Every structure is written in structure tokens, then in C-alpha cells.
């Protein structure tokens, strides 16, 4: 059909599953087992990244050209292994913003300016944190398994959320925002400036706290919150700002290690999120629990 439409085909590049169960397509290797498709990073790309990481980890100064080339290869991987995204994004700060290069030689950056993403990406390719493949199962696509829903909220002074399994409320959590949280996430309690960050933190707390309940089980995991920032962070691990960027890296490590993997992140307007809102205000002198959470 393609030939009839006038397209030229490179038959020399054709692959047959009769000879090999793994098909290489652009930057990935694809294989099918039962009702699951597994995609792995192409060996050549992974080898290049390992070699470049080894070189950059043994110098104090990195040329911008080398950093750009490395970042490009990592972007290619991050389209498949989405848990790389928060770390790859950190590489582009000194590339696009000369003020972040400090007193580095012209056309270069100090290694310490990109040390965090380099160290974490080294851990990834070394198999320390997460894997270099993703699996897409039919069961996950049609949402089979235990139905789990987490709803969170974070007014200015606290965090709160509750867990629903198969339509039944099972647990809830209440947590204040501490001075350590303020220091790490660069926001103060009580103001609207940190609202996006606190909502993202509430999601991370809930997901990590309840992970043991479904780890190793087949589940459809839904997370409900108000801000768009939290939903984008949960599903795409994309974040802007110092606080949410820290949280996105923490969440990426959890997902890479299969502690949890959210399937759906949905919007729940603040005015409709009464239960989680009440929990998050528990430390504001409101000691009463909603009736359906008592006991």
C-alpha cells in the first residue's frame, strides 16, 4: 500500500519476529509476552550515556557542547523512561541560563552545577534506582485489579488525605507542615505562594505512606487533588519551581523502584473536597473528624 502511494521503503532495515522476538524501533527495543508489551532503551544509546557519564564524573569542568549532547540523549531516554524527566530537566538550567554557570570558563560549566542530575542518572544506568524498561499490560489499560483512590488537600498550615479501596474508606492521615518542610521546599506556611508545593507534598506523603498496602498487587491507582500542578507532577513528573522540583524527584525515585505507579490524576475542586480539607485543617483548632471517618 505504501509503495502504491509512492513512498520509498528501506527493506534492508526490515525486521521479522520469526527470527527475533525483539524489534528495535527508533530509540527503543520492543517485545511482547502474553498480553504485555515491554519497551527497553536501545543498547547503543544507553552505552553512549554510560560512556559520557563516566567521562563527566571524573572532571571538574564540562564543555557546553558535551552537556548539550548528553542532555539530548537523555531526553531520548526520558520519552520512554519518564522517571528520568525531573533529572534531565535540571541539565538545561546552566545550558540556557549563563548566570547559572558562575565563574566557569567560557563555553563550560562546573561539574558541581549539574552534580545532582549526573549522580542520579549514574544510579539509574547502574541499576541502583529503577530499571531501564517499561511494561504496558492489557490489564492496566482496561483498569483491572483493585480500585484504589487517594484524595488529598493542603490548606496553608497542614496536609490531609484519605484512602478508598473498592469504594470503601479505609484510612486517613493528618500531618502538619514543619519548619524542615519550609526549609527544604523554600516556602513558608500560611501563605498562598506555597499552595502548589504543599498540594504536591500532600500527594507524595499519601502515595508513599500507603504504598505498602498495594505494593506487589495489581491496582488502578487514582489520585484526586485541586491544583493542576499536582496532577501534572503525578502523571508526567514535570514541575516548575524549587519546591515542586524536589518533590518530583522524590516521586520519580518511588515510581522507578515500583513503590507505586499512579494511573489517573483527576481534578477535585477545593469547594467539593470537604473531607480532605477538614483533615488538613485538623491542627488549626478543629478537632472533629467527618462522621464517615470516625472509627
PDB file of C-alpha atoms in Angstrom:
ATOM      1  CA  UNK A   1       0.000   0.000   0.000  1.00  0.00           C
ATOM      2  CA  UNK A   2       2.806   2.404   0.877  1.00  0.00           C
ATOM      3  CA  UNK A   3       4.637   1.632  -2.360  1.00  0.00           C
ATOM      4  CA  UNK A   4       1.426   2.233  -4.322  1.00  0.00           C
ATOM      5  CA  UNK A   5       1.209   5.679  -2.704  1.00  0.00           C
ATOM      6  CA  UNK A   6       4.710   6.475  -3.926  1.00  0.00           C
ATOM      7  CA  UNK A   7       6.673   6.081  -0.672  1.00  0.00           C
ATOM      8  CA  UNK A   8      10.137   4.553  -0.750  1.00  0.00           C
ATOM      9  CA  UNK A   9      10.673   1.737   1.743  1.00  0.00           C
ATOM     10  CA  UNK A  10      14.012   0.674   3.251  1.00  0.00           C
ATOM     11  CA  UNK A  11      13.597  -3.091   3.027  1.00  0.00           C
ATOM     12  CA  UNK A  12      17.173  -3.566   4.223  1.00  0.00           C
ATOM     13  CA  UNK A  13      16.068  -2.309   7.655  1.00  0.00           C
ATOM     14  CA  UNK A  14      13.109  -4.654   7.935  1.00  0.00           C
ATOM     15  CA  UNK A  15      12.856  -6.916  10.987  1.00  0.00           C
ATOM     16  CA  UNK A  16      10.993 -10.177  11.378  1.00  0.00           C
ATOM     17  CA  UNK A  17       9.733 -11.636  14.628  1.00  0.00           C
ATOM     18  CA  UNK A  18      10.175 -15.060  13.038  1.00  0.00           C
ATOM     19  CA  UNK A  19      13.915 -14.638  13.657  1.00  0.00           C
ATOM     20  CA  UNK A  20      13.952 -12.398  16.732  1.00  0.00           C
ATOM     21  CA  UNK A  21      11.255 -11.746  19.324  1.00  0.00           C
ATOM     22  CA  UNK A  22      12.685  -8.265  19.990  1.00  0.00           C
ATOM     23  CA  UNK A  23      12.091  -5.449  17.490  1.00  0.00           C
ATOM     24  CA  UNK A  24      14.219  -2.282  17.579  1.00  0.00           C
ATOM     25  CA  UNK A  25      12.278   0.857  16.720  1.00  0.00           C
ATOM     26  CA  UNK A  26      13.907   4.325  16.844  1.00  0.00           C
ATOM     27  CA  UNK A  27      15.325   4.550  20.389  1.00  0.00           C
ATOM     28  CA  UNK A  28      13.603   1.504  21.895  1.00  0.00           C
ATOM     29  CA  UNK A  29      13.568  -2.279  21.808  1.00  0.00           C
ATOM     30  CA  UNK A  30      10.058  -3.741  21.861  1.00  0.00           C
ATOM     31  CA  UNK A  31       8.981  -7.225  22.842  1.00  0.00           C
ATOM     32  CA  UNK A  32       5.606  -8.853  23.503  1.00  0.00           C
ATOM     33  CA  UNK A  33       4.981 -11.507  26.149  1.00  0.00           C
ATOM     34  CA  UNK A  34       1.411 -12.666  26.524  1.00  0.00           C
ATOM     35  CA  UNK A  35      -0.681  -9.525  26.950  1.00  0.00           C
ATOM     36  CA  UNK A  36       2.224  -7.245  27.892  1.00  0.00           C
ATOM     37  CA  UNK A  37       4.462  -5.049  25.731  1.00  0.00           C
ATOM     38  CA  UNK A  38       7.901  -4.283  27.169  1.00  0.00           C
ATOM     39  CA  UNK A  39       9.956  -1.355  25.874  1.00  0.00           C
ATOM     40  CA  UNK A  40      13.665  -1.044  26.673  1.00  0.00           C
ATOM     41  CA  UNK A  41      16.177   1.664  25.863  1.00  0.00           C
ATOM     42  CA  UNK A  42      18.254   0.928  22.761  1.00  0.00           C
ATOM     43  CA  UNK A  43      21.653  -0.505  23.667  1.00  0.00           C
ATOM     44  CA  UNK A  44      23.628   1.984  21.569  1.00  0.00           C
ATOM     45  CA  UNK A  45      22.010   4.987  23.283  1.00  0.00           C
ATOM     46  CA  UNK A  46      22.485   3.502  26.730  1.00  0.00           C
ATOM     47  CA  UNK A  47      26.147   2.739  26.016  1.00  0.00           C
ATOM     48  CA  UNK A  48      26.722   6.328  24.870  1.00  0.00           C
ATOM     49  CA  UNK A  49      25.116   7.696  28.035  1.00  0.00           C
ATOM     50  CA  UNK A  50      27.180   5.415  30.272  1.00  0.00           C
ATOM     51  CA  UNK A  51      30.386   6.471  28.496  1.00  0.00           C
ATOM     52  CA  UNK A  52      29.551  10.174  28.737  1.00  0.00           C
ATOM     53  CA  UNK A  53      28.589   9.863  32.401  1.00  0.00           C
ATOM     54  CA  UNK A  54      31.884   8.149  33.154  1.00  0.00           C
ATOM     55  CA  UNK A  55      33.795  10.985  31.474  1.00  0.00           C
ATOM     56  CA  UNK A  56      31.833  13.795  33.158  1.00  0.00           C
ATOM     57  CA  UNK A  57      32.042  12.205  36.607  1.00  0.00           C
ATOM     58  CA  UNK A  58      35.840  12.402  36.522  1.00  0.00           C
ATOM     59  CA  UNK A  59      36.306  16.091  35.645  1.00  0.00           C
ATOM     60  CA  UNK A  60      35.646  19.434  37.308  1.00  0.00           C
ATOM     61  CA  UNK A  61      34.647  21.306  34.145  1.00  0.00           C
ATOM     62  CA  UNK A  62      32.257  20.141  31.388  1.00  0.00           C
ATOM     63  CA  UNK A  63      32.030  21.783  27.971  1.00  0.00           C
ATOM     64  CA  UNK A  64      28.603  23.109  26.982  1.00  0.00           C
ATOM     65  CA  UNK A  65      28.726  21.131  23.736  1.00  0.00           C
ATOM     66  CA  UNK A  66      29.262  17.889  25.634  1.00  0.00           C
ATOM     67  CA  UNK A  67      26.496  18.750  28.104  1.00  0.00           C
ATOM     68  CA  UNK A  68      24.074  19.568  25.274  1.00  0.00           C
ATOM     69  CA  UNK A  69      24.867  16.291  23.519  1.00  0.00           C
ATOM     70  CA  UNK A  70      24.413  14.372  26.766  1.00  0.00           C
ATOM     71  CA  UNK A  71      21.129  16.147  27.539  1.00  0.00           C
ATOM     72  CA  UNK A  72      19.813  15.324  24.063  1.00  0.00           C
ATOM     73  CA  UNK A  73      20.467  11.607  24.536  1.00  0.00           C
ATOM     74  CA  UNK A  74      18.852  11.717  27.979  1.00  0.00           C
ATOM     75  CA  UNK A  75      15.754  13.403  26.545  1.00  0.00           C
ATOM     76  CA  UNK A  76      15.515  10.499  24.107  1.00  0.00           C
ATOM     77  CA  UNK A  77      15.511   8.082  27.059  1.00  0.00           C
ATOM     78  CA  UNK A  78      13.086  10.199  29.110  1.00  0.00           C
ATOM     79  CA  UNK A  79      10.410   9.867  26.421  1.00  0.00           C
ATOM     80  CA  UNK A  80      10.382   6.160  27.281  1.00  0.00           C
ATOM     81  CA  UNK A  81      11.532   6.086  30.927  1.00  0.00           C
ATOM     82  CA  UNK A  82       9.515   9.052  32.163  1.00  0.00           C
ATOM     83  CA  UNK A  83      11.021   8.881  35.648  1.00  0.00           C
ATOM     84  CA  UNK A  84      14.153  10.470  34.135  1.00  0.00           C
ATOM     85  CA  UNK A  85      12.330  13.724  33.392  1.00  0.00           C
ATOM     86  CA  UNK A  86      12.908  15.629  36.666  1.00  0.00           C
ATOM     87  CA  UNK A  87      16.646  14.897  36.495  1.00  0.00           C
ATOM     88  CA  UNK A  88      17.020  15.650  32.780  1.00  0.00           C
ATOM     89  CA  UNK A  89      15.252  18.999  33.281  1.00  0.00           C
ATOM     90  CA  UNK A  90      17.991  20.025  35.738  1.00  0.00           C
ATOM     91  CA  UNK A  91      20.624  19.735  32.983  1.00  0.00           C
ATOM     92  CA  UNK A  92      19.060  22.560  30.981  1.00  0.00           C
ATOM     93  CA  UNK A  93      19.388  25.255  33.651  1.00  0.00           C
ATOM     94  CA  UNK A  94      23.082  26.047  33.032  1.00  0.00           C
ATOM     95  CA  UNK A  95      22.710  25.332  29.298  1.00  0.00           C
ATOM     96  CA  UNK A  96      20.114  28.061  28.719  1.00  0.00           C
ATOM     97  CA  UNK A  97      20.917  30.458  31.581  1.00  0.00           C
ATOM     98  CA  UNK A  98      24.511  31.810  31.546  1.00  0.00           C
ATOM     99  CA  UNK A  99      24.012  33.288  35.025  1.00  0.00           C
ATOM    100  CA  UNK A 100      23.872  29.756  36.433  1.00  0.00           C
ATOM    101  CA  UNK A 101      27.377  28.964  35.206  1.00  0.00           C
ATOM    102  CA  UNK A 102      29.041  31.282  37.716  1.00  0.00           C
ATOM    103  CA  UNK A 103      32.731  31.825  37.024  1.00  0.00           C
ATOM    104  CA  UNK A 104      33.147  28.720  34.841  1.00  0.00           C
ATOM    105  CA  UNK A 105      35.486  29.059  31.828  1.00  0.00           C
ATOM    106  CA  UNK A 106      33.829  30.349  28.608  1.00  0.00           C
ATOM    107  CA  UNK A 107      31.743  27.662  26.931  1.00  0.00           C
ATOM    108  CA  UNK A 108      31.837  25.442  30.017  1.00  0.00           C
ATOM    109  CA  UNK A 109      30.016  24.664  33.268  1.00  0.00           C
ATOM    110  CA  UNK A 110      31.380  23.436  36.569  1.00  0.00           C
ATOM    111  CA  UNK A 111      30.503  19.818  37.205  1.00  0.00           C
ATOM    112  CA  UNK A 112      29.154  20.704  40.645  1.00  0.00           C
ATOM    113  CA  UNK A 113      26.418  22.767  38.938  1.00  0.00           C
ATOM    114  CA  UNK A 114      24.933  19.594  37.432  1.00  0.00           C
ATOM    115  CA  UNK A 115      26.166  17.143  40.074  1.00  0.00           C
ATOM    116  CA  UNK A 116      22.694  16.189  41.333  1.00  0.00           C
ATOM    117  CA  UNK A 117      21.273  15.002  37.980  1.00  0.00           C
ATOM    118  CA  UNK A 118      24.570  13.352  37.000  1.00  0.00           C
ATOM    119  CA  UNK A 119      24.710  11.360  40.223  1.00  0.00           C
ATOM    120  CA  UNK A 120      21.092  10.210  39.980  1.00  0.00           C
ATOM    121  CA  UNK A 121      21.355   9.305  36.289  1.00  0.00           C
ATOM    122  CA  UNK A 122      24.508   7.339  37.096  1.00  0.00           C
ATOM    123  CA  UNK A 123      22.453   5.427  39.664  1.00  0.00           C
ATOM    124  CA  UNK A 124      19.733   4.747  37.102  1.00  0.00           C
ATOM    125  CA  UNK A 125      22.027   3.338  34.398  1.00  0.00           C
ATOM    126  CA  UNK A 126      23.877   1.343  37.048  1.00  0.00           C
ATOM    127  CA  UNK A 127      20.646  -0.327  38.109  1.00  0.00           C
ATOM    128  CA  UNK A 128      20.742   1.164  41.606  1.00  0.00           C
ATOM    129  CA  UNK A 129      17.488   3.098  41.273  1.00  0.00           C
ATOM    130  CA  UNK A 130      14.778   1.825  38.981  1.00  0.00           C
ATOM    131  CA  UNK A 131      15.020  -0.028  35.693  1.00  0.00           C
ATOM    132  CA  UNK A 132      15.718   0.806  32.071  1.00  0.00           C
ATOM    133  CA  UNK A 133      12.460  -0.595  30.736  1.00  0.00           C
ATOM    134  CA  UNK A 134       8.698  -0.052  30.923  1.00  0.00           C
ATOM    135  CA  UNK A 135       5.930  -2.595  30.606  1.00  0.00           C
ATOM    136  CA  UNK A 136       2.458  -1.874  29.271  1.00  0.00           C
ATOM    137  CA  UNK A 137      -0.087  -4.541  30.171  1.00  0.00           C
ATOM    138  CA  UNK A 138      -3.594  -5.046  28.860  1.00  0.00           C
ATOM    139  CA  UNK A 139      -4.797  -5.430  32.461  1.00  0.00           C
ATOM    140  CA  UNK A 140      -3.540  -1.940  33.349  1.00  0.00           C
ATOM    141  CA  UNK A 141      -5.030  -0.455  30.181  1.00  0.00           C
ATOM    142  CA  UNK A 142      -8.523  -1.763  30.925  1.00  0.00           C
ATOM    143  CA  UNK A 143      -8.086  -0.963  34.645  1.00  0.00           C
ATOM    144  CA  UNK A 144      -8.354  -4.443  36.084  1.00  0.00           C
ATOM    145  CA  UNK A 145      -7.459  -5.196  39.677  1.00  0.00           C
ATOM    146  CA  UNK A 146      -8.026  -3.410  42.989  1.00  0.00           C
ATOM    147  CA  UNK A 147      -9.550   0.054  42.587  1.00  0.00           C
ATOM    148  CA  UNK A 148      -7.657   2.478  44.847  1.00  0.00           C
ATOM    149  CA  UNK A 149      -8.388   6.182  45.206  1.00  0.00           C
ATOM    150  CA  UNK A 150      -6.452   8.768  47.202  1.00  0.00           C
ATOM    151  CA  UNK A 151      -7.837  12.257  47.847  1.00  0.00           C
ATOM    152  CA  UNK A 152      -5.598  14.968  49.340  1.00  0.00           C
ATOM    153  CA  UNK A 153      -5.733  18.627  50.278  1.00  0.00           C
ATOM    154  CA  UNK A 154      -3.283  21.142  51.725  1.00  0.00           C
ATOM    155  CA  UNK A 155      -4.549  24.436  53.122  1.00  0.00           C
ATOM    156  CA  UNK A 156      -1.833  26.823  54.381  1.00  0.00           C
ATOM    157  CA  UNK A 157      -0.905  25.073  57.647  1.00  0.00           C
ATOM    158  CA  UNK A 158      -1.357  21.319  57.190  1.00  0.00           C
ATOM    159  CA  UNK A 159      -1.763  18.266  54.969  1.00  0.00           C
ATOM    160  CA  UNK A 160      -4.573  15.749  54.896  1.00  0.00           C
ATOM    161  CA  UNK A 161      -5.905  12.894  52.828  1.00  0.00           C
ATOM    162  CA  UNK A 162      -7.884   9.683  52.852  1.00  0.00           C
ATOM    163  CA  UNK A 163      -7.724   6.306  51.141  1.00  0.00           C
ATOM    164  CA  UNK A 164     -10.612   4.495  49.438  1.00  0.00           C
ATOM    165  CA  UNK A 165     -10.352   0.872  48.277  1.00  0.00           C
ATOM    166  CA  UNK A 166     -13.158  -0.659  46.214  1.00  0.00           C
ATOM    167  CA  UNK A 167     -15.443   2.214  47.209  1.00  0.00           C
ATOM    168  CA  UNK A 168     -14.813   1.937  50.963  1.00  0.00           C
ATOM    169  CA  UNK A 169     -12.887   4.449  53.081  1.00  0.00           C
ATOM    170  CA  UNK A 170     -10.043   2.531  54.736  1.00  0.00           C
ATOM    171  CA  UNK A 171      -7.636   5.074  56.267  1.00  0.00           C
ATOM    172  CA  UNK A 172      -6.858   8.770  56.567  1.00  0.00           C
ATOM    173  CA  UNK A 173      -3.804  10.816  57.514  1.00  0.00           C
ATOM    174  CA  UNK A 174      -3.227  14.178  59.197  1.00  0.00           C
ATOM    175  CA  UNK A 175       0.129  15.954  59.052  1.00  0.00           C
ATOM    176  CA  UNK A 176       1.362  19.395  59.954  1.00  0.00           C
ATOM    177  CA  UNK A 177       3.820  21.352  57.812  1.00  0.00           C
ATOM    178  CA  UNK A 178       7.129  21.536  59.673  1.00  0.00           C
ATOM    179  CA  UNK A 179       9.996  24.009  59.686  1.00  0.00           C
ATOM    180  CA  UNK A 180      12.072  21.337  57.916  1.00  0.00           C
ATOM    181  CA  UNK A 181       9.469  21.218  55.132  1.00  0.00           C
ATOM    182  CA  UNK A 182       9.707  25.003  54.822  1.00  0.00           C
ATOM    183  CA  UNK A 183      13.500  24.885  54.626  1.00  0.00           C
ATOM    184  CA  UNK A 184      13.720  22.110  52.036  1.00  0.00           C
ATOM    185  CA  UNK A 185      10.867  23.333  49.840  1.00  0.00           C
ATOM    186  CA  UNK A 186      11.633  27.083  50.079  1.00  0.00           C
ATOM    187  CA  UNK A 187       8.151  28.176  51.144  1.00  0.00           C
ATOM    188  CA  UNK A 188       6.567  29.417  54.371  1.00  0.00           C
ATOM    189  CA  UNK A 189       3.412  28.080  55.973  1.00  0.00           C
ATOM    190  CA  UNK A 190       0.318  30.227  55.973  1.00  0.00           C
ATOM    191  CA  UNK A 191       0.756  31.976  52.622  1.00  0.00           C
ATOM    192  CA  UNK A 192      -0.713  31.349  49.189  1.00  0.00           C
ATOM    193  CA  UNK A 193       2.705  31.355  47.478  1.00  0.00           C
ATOM    194  CA  UNK A 194       3.448  27.779  48.505  1.00  0.00           C
ATOM    195  CA  UNK A 195      -0.001  26.314  47.826  1.00  0.00           C
ATOM    196  CA  UNK A 196       1.075  24.358  44.720  1.00  0.00           C
ATOM    197  CA  UNK A 197       4.072  22.951  46.595  1.00  0.00           C
ATOM    198  CA  UNK A 198       2.061  21.879  49.637  1.00  0.00           C
ATOM    199  CA  UNK A 199      -0.546  20.152  47.451  1.00  0.00           C
ATOM    200  CA  UNK A 200       2.242  18.262  45.680  1.00  0.00           C
ATOM    201  CA  UNK A 201       3.771  17.346  49.048  1.00  0.00           C
ATOM    202  CA  UNK A 202       0.410  16.026  50.263  1.00  0.00           C
ATOM    203  CA  UNK A 203       0.265  13.731  47.221  1.00  0.00           C
ATOM    204  CA  UNK A 204       3.795  12.443  47.850  1.00  0.00           C
ATOM    205  CA  UNK A 205       3.071  11.842  51.546  1.00  0.00           C
ATOM    206  CA  UNK A 206      -0.113   9.914  50.773  1.00  0.00           C
ATOM    207  CA  UNK A 207       1.395   7.817  47.992  1.00  0.00           C
ATOM    208  CA  UNK A 208       4.489   6.902  49.986  1.00  0.00           C
ATOM    209  CA  UNK A 209       2.622   6.327  53.273  1.00  0.00           C
ATOM    210  CA  UNK A 210       0.087   3.924  51.770  1.00  0.00           C
ATOM    211  CA  UNK A 211       2.405   2.220  49.260  1.00  0.00           C
ATOM    212  CA  UNK A 212       2.753  -0.952  51.401  1.00  0.00           C
ATOM    213  CA  UNK A 213      -0.983  -1.581  51.073  1.00  0.00           C
ATOM    214  CA  UNK A 214      -0.766  -2.299  47.335  1.00  0.00           C
ATOM    215  CA  UNK A 215       2.898  -2.949  46.603  1.00  0.00           C
ATOM    216  CA  UNK A 216       3.102  -6.122  44.550  1.00  0.00           C
ATOM    217  CA  UNK A 217      -0.636  -6.086  43.777  1.00  0.00           C
ATOM    218  CA  UNK A 218      -2.416  -5.267  40.538  1.00  0.00           C
ATOM    219  CA  UNK A 219      -4.213  -1.974  41.186  1.00  0.00           C
ATOM    220  CA  UNK A 220      -5.682   1.010  39.420  1.00  0.00           C
ATOM    221  CA  UNK A 221      -4.385   3.928  41.470  1.00  0.00           C
ATOM    222  CA  UNK A 222      -6.233   7.241  41.248  1.00  0.00           C
ATOM    223  CA  UNK A 223      -5.137  10.468  42.923  1.00  0.00           C
ATOM    224  CA  UNK A 224      -7.511  13.417  43.362  1.00  0.00           C
ATOM    225  CA  UNK A 225      -6.435  16.963  44.233  1.00  0.00           C
ATOM    226  CA  UNK A 226      -7.210  20.545  43.290  1.00  0.00           C
ATOM    227  CA  UNK A 227      -4.233  22.250  41.554  1.00  0.00           C
ATOM    228  CA  UNK A 228      -3.203  21.437  38.006  1.00  0.00           C
ATOM    229  CA  UNK A 229       0.435  21.492  39.156  1.00  0.00           C
ATOM    230  CA  UNK A 230      -0.037  18.435  41.375  1.00  0.00           C
ATOM    231  CA  UNK A 231      -1.770  16.434  38.652  1.00  0.00           C
ATOM    232  CA  UNK A 232       0.918  17.250  36.067  1.00  0.00           C
ATOM    233  CA  UNK A 233       3.623  16.298  38.545  1.00  0.00           C
ATOM    234  CA  UNK A 234       1.993  12.964  39.417  1.00  0.00           C
ATOM    235  CA  UNK A 235       1.392  11.769  35.856  1.00  0.00           C
ATOM    236  CA  UNK A 236       4.238  13.426  33.917  1.00  0.00           C
ATOM    237  CA  UNK A 237       6.775  14.279  36.660  1.00  0.00           C
ATOM    238  CA  UNK A 238       7.020  17.777  35.232  1.00  0.00           C
ATOM    239  CA  UNK A 239       7.409  20.627  37.696  1.00  0.00           C
ATOM    240  CA  UNK A 240       8.385  24.288  37.836  1.00  0.00           C
ATOM    241  CA  UNK A 241       9.840  25.932  40.901  1.00  0.00           C
ATOM    242  CA  UNK A 242      12.293  24.769  43.527  1.00  0.00           C
ATOM    243  CA  UNK A 243       9.819  23.093  45.877  1.00  0.00           C
ATOM    244  CA  UNK A 244       7.816  21.103  43.342  1.00  0.00           C
ATOM    245  CA  UNK A 245      11.031  20.097  41.543  1.00  0.00           C
ATOM    246  CA  UNK A 246      12.345  18.493  44.731  1.00  0.00           C
ATOM    247  CA  UNK A 247       9.061  16.633  45.184  1.00  0.00           C
ATOM    248  CA  UNK A 248       9.042  15.461  41.549  1.00  0.00           C
ATOM    249  CA  UNK A 249      12.495  13.893  42.018  1.00  0.00           C
ATOM    250  CA  UNK A 250      11.333  12.073  45.157  1.00  0.00           C
ATOM    251  CA  UNK A 251       8.240  10.804  43.345  1.00  0.00           C
ATOM    252  CA  UNK A 252      10.331   9.708  40.340  1.00  0.00           C
ATOM    253  CA  UNK A 253      12.521   7.538  42.552  1.00  0.00           C
ATOM    254  CA  UNK A 254       9.482   5.886  44.155  1.00  0.00           C
ATOM    255  CA  UNK A 255       7.896   5.129  40.793  1.00  0.00           C
ATOM    256  CA  UNK A 256      11.184   3.861  39.312  1.00  0.00           C
ATOM    257  CA  UNK A 257      11.543   1.443  42.195  1.00  0.00           C
ATOM    258  CA  UNK A 258       7.912   0.351  41.659  1.00  0.00           C
ATOM    259  CA  UNK A 259       6.797   1.519  45.086  1.00  0.00           C
ATOM    260  CA  UNK A 260       3.717   2.842  43.305  1.00  0.00           C
ATOM    261  CA  UNK A 261       2.673   3.980  39.833  1.00  0.00           C
ATOM    262  CA  UNK A 262      -0.345   6.320  39.666  1.00  0.00           C
ATOM    263  CA  UNK A 263      -2.714   5.544  36.794  1.00  0.00           C
ATOM    264  CA  UNK A 264      -5.050   8.545  36.921  1.00  0.00           C
ATOM    265  CA  UNK A 265      -4.797  12.026  38.431  1.00  0.00           C
ATOM    266  CA  UNK A 266      -8.089  13.896  38.445  1.00  0.00           C
ATOM    267  CA  UNK A 267      -9.294  17.352  39.432  1.00  0.00           C
ATOM    268  CA  UNK A 268     -11.414  17.806  42.529  1.00  0.00           C
ATOM    269  CA  UNK A 269     -12.352  21.473  43.127  1.00  0.00           C
ATOM    270  CA  UNK A 270     -11.483  22.751  46.582  1.00  0.00           C
ATOM    271  CA  UNK A 271     -15.113  23.542  47.408  1.00  0.00           C
ATOM    272  CA  UNK A 272     -16.008  19.869  46.793  1.00  0.00           C
ATOM    273  CA  UNK A 273     -13.048  18.411  48.660  1.00  0.00           C
ATOM    274  CA  UNK A 274     -14.584  18.762  52.107  1.00  0.00           C
ATOM    275  CA  UNK A 275     -13.242  15.602  53.766  1.00  0.00           C
ATOM    276  CA  UNK A 276      -9.577  16.125  52.868  1.00  0.00           C
ATOM    277  CA  UNK A 277      -9.906  19.845  53.587  1.00  0.00           C
ATOM    278  CA  UNK A 278     -11.190  19.093  57.104  1.00  0.00           C
ATOM    279  CA  UNK A 279      -8.301  16.692  57.731  1.00  0.00           C
ATOM    280  CA  UNK A 280      -5.695  19.177  56.537  1.00  0.00           C
ATOM    281  CA  UNK A 281      -7.090  21.818  58.938  1.00  0.00           C
ATOM    282  CA  UNK A 282      -7.008  19.481  61.933  1.00  0.00           C
ATOM    283  CA  UNK A 283      -4.135  21.390  63.571  1.00  0.00           C
ATOM    284  CA  UNK A 284      -5.972  24.699  63.228  1.00  0.00           C
ATOM    285  CA  UNK A 285      -8.139  24.012  66.270  1.00  0.00           C
ATOM    286  CA  UNK A 286     -10.743  21.878  64.513  1.00  0.00           C
ATOM    287  CA  UNK A 287     -10.538  18.518  66.361  1.00  0.00           C
ATOM    288  CA  UNK A 288     -13.713  16.936  64.968  1.00  0.00           C
ATOM    289  CA  UNK A 289     -13.467  14.293  62.262  1.00  0.00           C
ATOM    290  CA  UNK A 290     -16.038  13.983  59.466  1.00  0.00           C
ATOM    291  CA  UNK A 291     -18.682  11.428  60.541  1.00  0.00           C
ATOM    292  CA  UNK A 292     -17.756   8.852  57.869  1.00  0.00           C
ATOM    293  CA  UNK A 293     -14.137   8.725  59.146  1.00  0.00           C
ATOM    294  CA  UNK A 294     -14.910   8.111  62.806  1.00  0.00           C
ATOM    295  CA  UNK A 295     -13.969   4.625  63.906  1.00  0.00           C
TER     296      UNK A 295
END
